[in-house]
Short mmCIF file of C-alpha atoms in Angstrom, two decimals:
data_model
loop_
_atom_site.label_atom_id
_atom_site.label_comp_id
_atom_site.label_asym_id
_atom_site.label_seq_id
_atom_site.Cartn_x
_atom_site.Cartn_y
_atom_site.Cartn_z
CA UNK K 105 0.00 0.00 0.00
CA UNK K 106 1.29 3.46 -0.86
CA UNK K 107 2.31 5.81 1.87
CA UNK K 108 -0.80 7.74 2.79
CA UNK K 109 0.00 11.44 2.64
CA UNK K 110 -1.94 14.42 3.81
CA UNK K 111 -0.09 17.74 3.83
CA UNK K 112 -1.63 20.75 5.49
CA UNK K 113 -0.44 24.21 6.51
CA UNK K 114 -2.21 24.90 9.80
CA UNK K 115 -2.70 28.61 10.54
CA UNK K 116 -3.71 29.96 14.07
CA UNK K 117 27.57 0.59 17.15
CA UNK K 118 28.14 0.54 20.98
CA UNK K 119 25.51 0.51 23.74
CA UNK K 120 26.65 3.97 24.79
CA UNK K 121 26.24 5.28 21.27
CA UNK K 122 22.85 3.57 21.01
CA UNK K 123 21.69 5.12 24.30
CA UNK K 124 22.92 8.55 23.26
CA UNK K 125 21.08 8.24 19.97
CA UNK K 126 17.84 7.52 21.80
CA UNK K 127 18.36 10.58 24.01
CA UNK K 128 18.37 12.96 21.07
CA UNK K 129 15.23 15.09 20.80
CA UNK K 130 13.06 14.20 17.83
CA UNK K 131 13.16 17.83 16.68
CA UNK K 132 15.96 18.96 14.35
CA UNK K 133 17.88 21.99 15.58
CA UNK K 134 16.17 24.41 13.19
CA UNK K 135 12.64 23.34 14.22
CA UNK K 136 11.02 25.09 17.18
CA UNK K 137 8.12 22.99 18.53
CA UNK K 138 6.31 25.99 19.96
CA UNK K 139 6.28 27.65 16.53
CA UNK K 140 5.44 24.57 14.45
CA UNK K 141 2.42 25.05 12.17
CA UNK K 142 3.06 23.01 8.99
CA UNK K 143 2.37 19.28 9.41
CA UNK K 144 2.35 16.21 7.20
CA UNK K 145 0.78 12.89 8.10
CA UNK K 146 1.41 9.34 6.91
CA UNK K 147 0.41 5.73 7.51
CA UNK K 148 0.32 2.23 6.00
CA UNK K 149 3.98 2.31 5.00
CA UNK K 150 5.69 -0.88 3.84
CA UNK K 151 9.40 -0.53 4.52
CA UNK K 152 10.38 -2.83 1.64
CA UNK K 153 8.60 -0.83 -1.10
CA UNK K 154 9.64 2.33 -2.92
CA UNK K 155 8.76 5.49 -0.97
CA UNK K 156 8.90 8.54 -3.24
CA UNK K 157 6.63 10.47 -0.87
CA UNK K 158 9.54 11.46 1.39
CA UNK K 159 11.22 13.50 -1.34
CA UNK K 160 7.92 15.03 -2.42
CA UNK K 161 6.97 16.02 1.11
CA UNK K 162 10.40 17.50 1.77
CA UNK K 163 9.96 19.82 -1.22
CA UNK K 164 6.96 21.37 0.55
CA UNK K 165 9.06 22.34 3.57
CA UNK K 166 7.01 20.81 6.40
CA UNK K 167 8.09 21.32 9.98
CA UNK K 168 6.63 18.14 11.42
CA UNK K 169 5.53 14.68 10.27
CA UNK K 170 3.13 12.51 12.27
CA UNK K 171 2.84 8.76 11.87
CA UNK K 172 -0.80 7.80 12.33
CA UNK K 173 -0.48 4.01 12.23
CA UNK K 174 1.53 1.28 10.53
CA UNK K 175 4.86 3.05 10.10
CA UNK K 176 6.15 -0.39 9.10
CA UNK K 177 4.73 -3.83 8.42
CA UNK K 178 6.42 -6.34 10.72
CA UNK K 179 6.79 -9.73 9.00
CA UNK K 180 4.22 -12.15 10.42
CA UNK K 181 6.30 -15.26 9.57
CA UNK K 182 9.60 -13.94 10.92
CA UNK K 183 11.84 -16.91 11.84
CA UNK K 184 12.85 -15.35 15.17
CA UNK K 185 9.36 -14.30 16.24
CA UNK K 186 7.18 -11.20 16.46
CA UNK K 187 9.51 -8.97 18.49
CA UNK K 188 12.44 -9.52 16.16
CA UNK K 189 10.12 -8.84 13.25
CA UNK K 190 9.31 -5.44 14.75
CA UNK K 191 12.97 -4.64 15.37
CA UNK K 192 13.99 -5.65 11.86
CA UNK K 193 11.17 -3.66 10.28
CA UNK K 194 12.06 -0.47 12.16
CA UNK K 195 15.74 -0.97 11.38
CA UNK K 196 14.97 -1.38 7.68
CA UNK K 197 12.87 1.78 7.59
CA UNK K 198 15.44 3.80 9.53
CA UNK K 199 18.21 2.65 7.18
CA UNK K 200 16.50 4.04 4.08
CA UNK K 201 18.36 7.07 2.77
CA UNK K 202 15.20 8.84 1.61
CA UNK K 203 13.62 8.49 5.04
CA UNK K 204 16.84 9.40 6.85
CA UNK K 205 17.16 12.57 4.77
CA UNK K 206 13.57 13.44 5.60
CA UNK K 207 13.83 12.97 9.38
CA UNK K 208 17.06 14.94 9.52
CA UNK K 209 15.10 17.97 8.30
CA UNK K 210 11.62 17.40 9.72
CA UNK K 211 10.47 16.65 13.27
CA UNK K 212 8.79 13.24 13.58
CA UNK K 213 6.35 11.81 16.12
CA UNK K 214 3.23 9.68 16.06
CA UNK K 215 1.31 6.63 17.22
CA UNK K 216 1.09 3.06 16.02
CA UNK K 217 -1.50 0.65 14.74
CA UNK K 218 -1.38 -3.14 14.58
CA UNK K 219 1.36 -3.79 11.99
CA UNK K 220 4.00 -1.65 13.71
CA UNK K 221 2.68 -2.84 17.09
CA UNK K 222 3.71 -6.35 16.13
CA UNK K 223 0.74 -8.46 15.03
CA UNK K 224 -2.27 -7.97 12.79
CA UNK K 225 -5.38 -6.93 14.79
CA UNK K 226 -3.49 -7.33 18.07
CA UNK K 227 -4.53 -5.67 21.31
CA UNK K 228 -3.62 -5.86 24.98
CA UNK K 229 -3.10 -9.61 24.73
CA UNK K 230 -0.01 -9.17 22.52
CA UNK K 231 2.78 -10.76 24.52
CA UNK K 232 5.46 -8.26 23.48
CA UNK K 233 3.49 -5.06 23.82
CA UNK K 234 5.88 -3.41 26.31
CA UNK K 235 8.98 -4.48 24.41
CA UNK K 236 7.40 -3.34 21.17
CA UNK K 237 6.60 0.02 22.73
CA UNK K 238 10.28 0.49 23.54
CA UNK K 239 11.23 -0.30 19.94
CA UNK K 240 8.65 2.17 18.63
CA UNK K 241 9.91 4.97 20.88
CA UNK K 242 13.47 4.25 19.78
CA UNK K 243 12.38 4.40 16.15
CA UNK K 244 10.85 7.83 16.73
CA UNK K 245 13.89 8.90 18.78
CA UNK K 246 11.63 10.01 21.61
CA UNK K 247 13.80 11.55 24.36
CA UNK K 248 14.02 9.66 27.64
CA UNK K 249 12.42 12.58 29.47
CA UNK K 250 9.16 11.96 27.59
CA UNK K 251 6.32 10.45 29.71
CA UNK K 252 5.82 7.66 27.16
CA UNK K 253 8.90 5.88 28.50
CA UNK K 254 7.16 5.51 31.86
CA UNK K 255 3.62 4.64 30.83
CA UNK K 256 1.92 1.64 29.23
CA UNK K 257 0.99 2.94 25.79
CA UNK K 258 2.28 5.43 23.24
CA UNK K 259 -0.45 8.08 23.62
CA UNK K 260 0.68 11.70 23.96
CA UNK K 261 -0.37 15.33 23.63
CA UNK K 262 1.55 18.50 22.78
CA UNK K 263 0.81 22.13 22.01
CA UNK K 264 2.20 23.87 18.94
CA UNK K 265 1.97 27.24 17.19
CA UNK K 266 2.31 29.38 20.31
CA UNK K 267 -0.14 27.15 22.16
CA UNK K 268 -2.93 27.70 19.64
CA UNK K 269 -2.79 24.16 18.28
CA UNK K 270 -2.98 21.01 20.39
CA UNK K 271 -2.31 17.56 18.97
CA UNK K 272 -3.69 14.58 20.90
CA UNK K 273 -2.57 11.15 19.72
CA UNK K 274 -4.33 8.04 21.04
CA UNK K 275 -3.02 4.49 21.34
CA UNK K 276 -5.76 2.10 20.19
CA UNK K 277 -3.66 -1.07 20.52
CA UNK K 278 -1.91 -1.37 23.89
CA UNK K 279 -5.13 -1.67 25.95
CA UNK K 280 -7.55 -2.83 23.29
CA UNK K 281 -9.86 -5.72 24.15
CA UNK K 282 -10.57 -8.51 21.72
CA UNK K 283 -13.30 -7.86 19.14
CA UNK K 284 -16.77 -9.23 19.84
CA UNK K 285 -15.92 -11.95 17.33
CA UNK K 286 -12.19 -12.46 18.04
CA UNK K 287 -10.04 -11.60 15.06
CA UNK K 288 -8.24 -14.31 13.15
CA UNK K 289 -5.79 -11.81 11.68
CA UNK K 290 -2.90 -12.89 13.86
CA UNK K 291 -3.08 -16.55 12.96
CA UNK K 292 -0.35 -17.40 10.47
CA UNK K 293 -1.87 -20.77 9.58
CA UNK K 294 -4.96 -19.15 8.00
CA UNK K 295 -4.65 -18.41 4.25
CA UNK K 296 -5.45 -14.78 3.38
CA UNK K 297 -5.72 -14.04 7.09
CA UNK K 298 -5.90 -10.27 6.56
CA UNK K 299 -8.90 -10.61 4.28
CA UNK K 300 -10.55 -13.10 6.63
CA UNK K 301 -10.07 -10.71 9.57
CA UNK K 302 -11.46 -7.76 7.60
CA UNK K 303 -14.53 -9.76 6.57
CA UNK K 304 -15.09 -10.72 10.18
CA UNK K 305 -14.99 -7.09 11.31
CA UNK K 306 -17.25 -6.03 8.48
CA UNK K 307 -19.82 -8.74 9.20
CA UNK K 308 -19.85 -7.84 12.91
CA UNK K 309 -20.55 -4.20 12.10
CA UNK K 310 -23.07 -4.69 9.31
CA UNK K 311 -25.09 -7.33 11.17
CA UNK K 312 -25.10 -5.29 14.38
CA UNK K 313 -23.61 -8.09 16.43
CA UNK K 314 -22.56 -7.52 20.02
CA UNK K 315 -23.98 -4.02 20.36
CA UNK K 316 -23.90 -4.31 24.15
CA UNK K 317 -20.38 -5.74 24.20
CA UNK K 318 -18.31 -3.74 26.68
CA UNK K 319 -15.01 -4.09 24.86
CA UNK K 320 -12.59 -1.24 25.42
CA UNK K 321 -9.99 0.21 23.09
CA UNK K 322 -8.13 2.72 25.29
CA UNK K 323 -7.99 1.30 28.81
CA UNK K 324 -8.89 3.07 32.06
CA UNK K 325 -5.65 5.05 32.39
CA UNK K 326 -5.81 6.41 28.85
CA UNK K 327 -9.52 7.26 29.11
CA UNK K 328 -8.79 9.21 32.31
CA UNK K 329 -5.81 10.95 30.67
CA UNK K 330 -7.90 11.86 27.61
CA UNK K 331 -10.73 13.30 29.69
CA UNK K 332 -8.25 15.38 31.71
CA UNK K 333 -6.39 16.51 28.59
CA UNK K 334 -9.60 17.63 26.87
CA UNK K 335 -10.89 19.34 30.01
CA UNK K 336 -7.68 21.35 30.28
CA UNK K 337 -7.31 22.09 26.60
CA UNK K 338 -7.20 25.77 25.71
CA UNK K 339 -7.46 25.14 21.97
CA UNK K 340 -10.73 24.56 20.15
CA UNK K 341 -10.83 22.08 18.68
CA UNK K 342 -7.66 20.02 19.21
CA UNK K 343 -6.30 17.81 16.44
CA UNK K 344 -6.97 14.17 17.33
CA UNK K 345 -4.96 11.36 15.71
CA UNK K 346 -5.44 7.62 16.20
CA UNK K 347 -3.87 4.63 14.52
CA UNK K 348 -7.11 2.72 13.87
CA UNK K 349 -9.91 4.59 12.11
CA UNK K 350 -12.93 5.73 14.12
CA UNK K 351 -16.01 5.24 11.95
CA UNK K 352 -19.76 4.73 12.06
CA UNK K 353 -21.81 1.55 12.08
CA UNK K 354 -20.23 0.34 8.84
CA UNK K 355 -16.80 0.34 10.47
CA UNK K 356 -14.41 -2.55 10.00
CA UNK K 357 -12.15 -1.32 12.78
CA UNK K 358 -13.73 0.14 15.91
CA UNK K 359 -17.42 0.92 16.20
CA UNK K 360 -18.49 -2.47 14.90
CA UNK K 361 -16.07 -4.74 16.77
CA UNK K 362 -16.06 -2.54 19.90
CA UNK K 363 -19.39 -0.67 19.84
CA UNK K 364 -20.06 0.26 23.44
CA UNK K 365 -17.09 2.12 24.90
CA UNK K 366 -16.34 4.55 22.02
CA UNK K 367 -19.76 6.12 22.59
CA UNK K 368 -18.52 7.23 26.00
CA UNK K 369 -15.83 9.43 24.50
CA UNK K 370 -16.02 12.94 26.01
#
């Protein structure tokens, strides 16, 4: 799948070397976070395909790029398992010259979805979710002072453009319950498992199954954080980004498989 791109100008090896690299702020020296107003967004990026979008975006002179899910596609049949698949996928993306040139000139942050989390349709039951979170934060070069290093989940919020713009990014994987009809997307033995999983989500939504199912997608801590963040927001409205799409009753991702809790969103 091609790198999804939306560009918008918003008006209003040693271990020591590795550790030092992860301490670097994700903002290039010439980018001031408090003044940032020109953002690009991307998702569904396969690290092994051509990625001409990086050069095209760079020509526009953005100040910040936000991943909004699936920065890479971790190999489901990796011989050394899911966690190594995540590590190898992030390493492959980081090693690309076109991407490296881009991130050396543009600030990068974001959230994940299932494929960069580590397993198709995975949620809180993913056995490597904490280890995968560490790999994701390393990939983004999130500084160790960031709260995400000390919380379960990659959700975050930050103000830009002299405080007039607030970005809130939600993690819809780390605390996500199973779908009403559990997804088969993570089962490698099923042929065309992605298609089978999508059809299962679609059928659940279209047939109105499990409408009283109390499945959650954010978890208690993130719901509380979101309510507090929105209550204290001085910008109207904030920009909300999530890795998995939030749709209506025809959804294949959230409202169908997890219908009850999203309606409680503040």
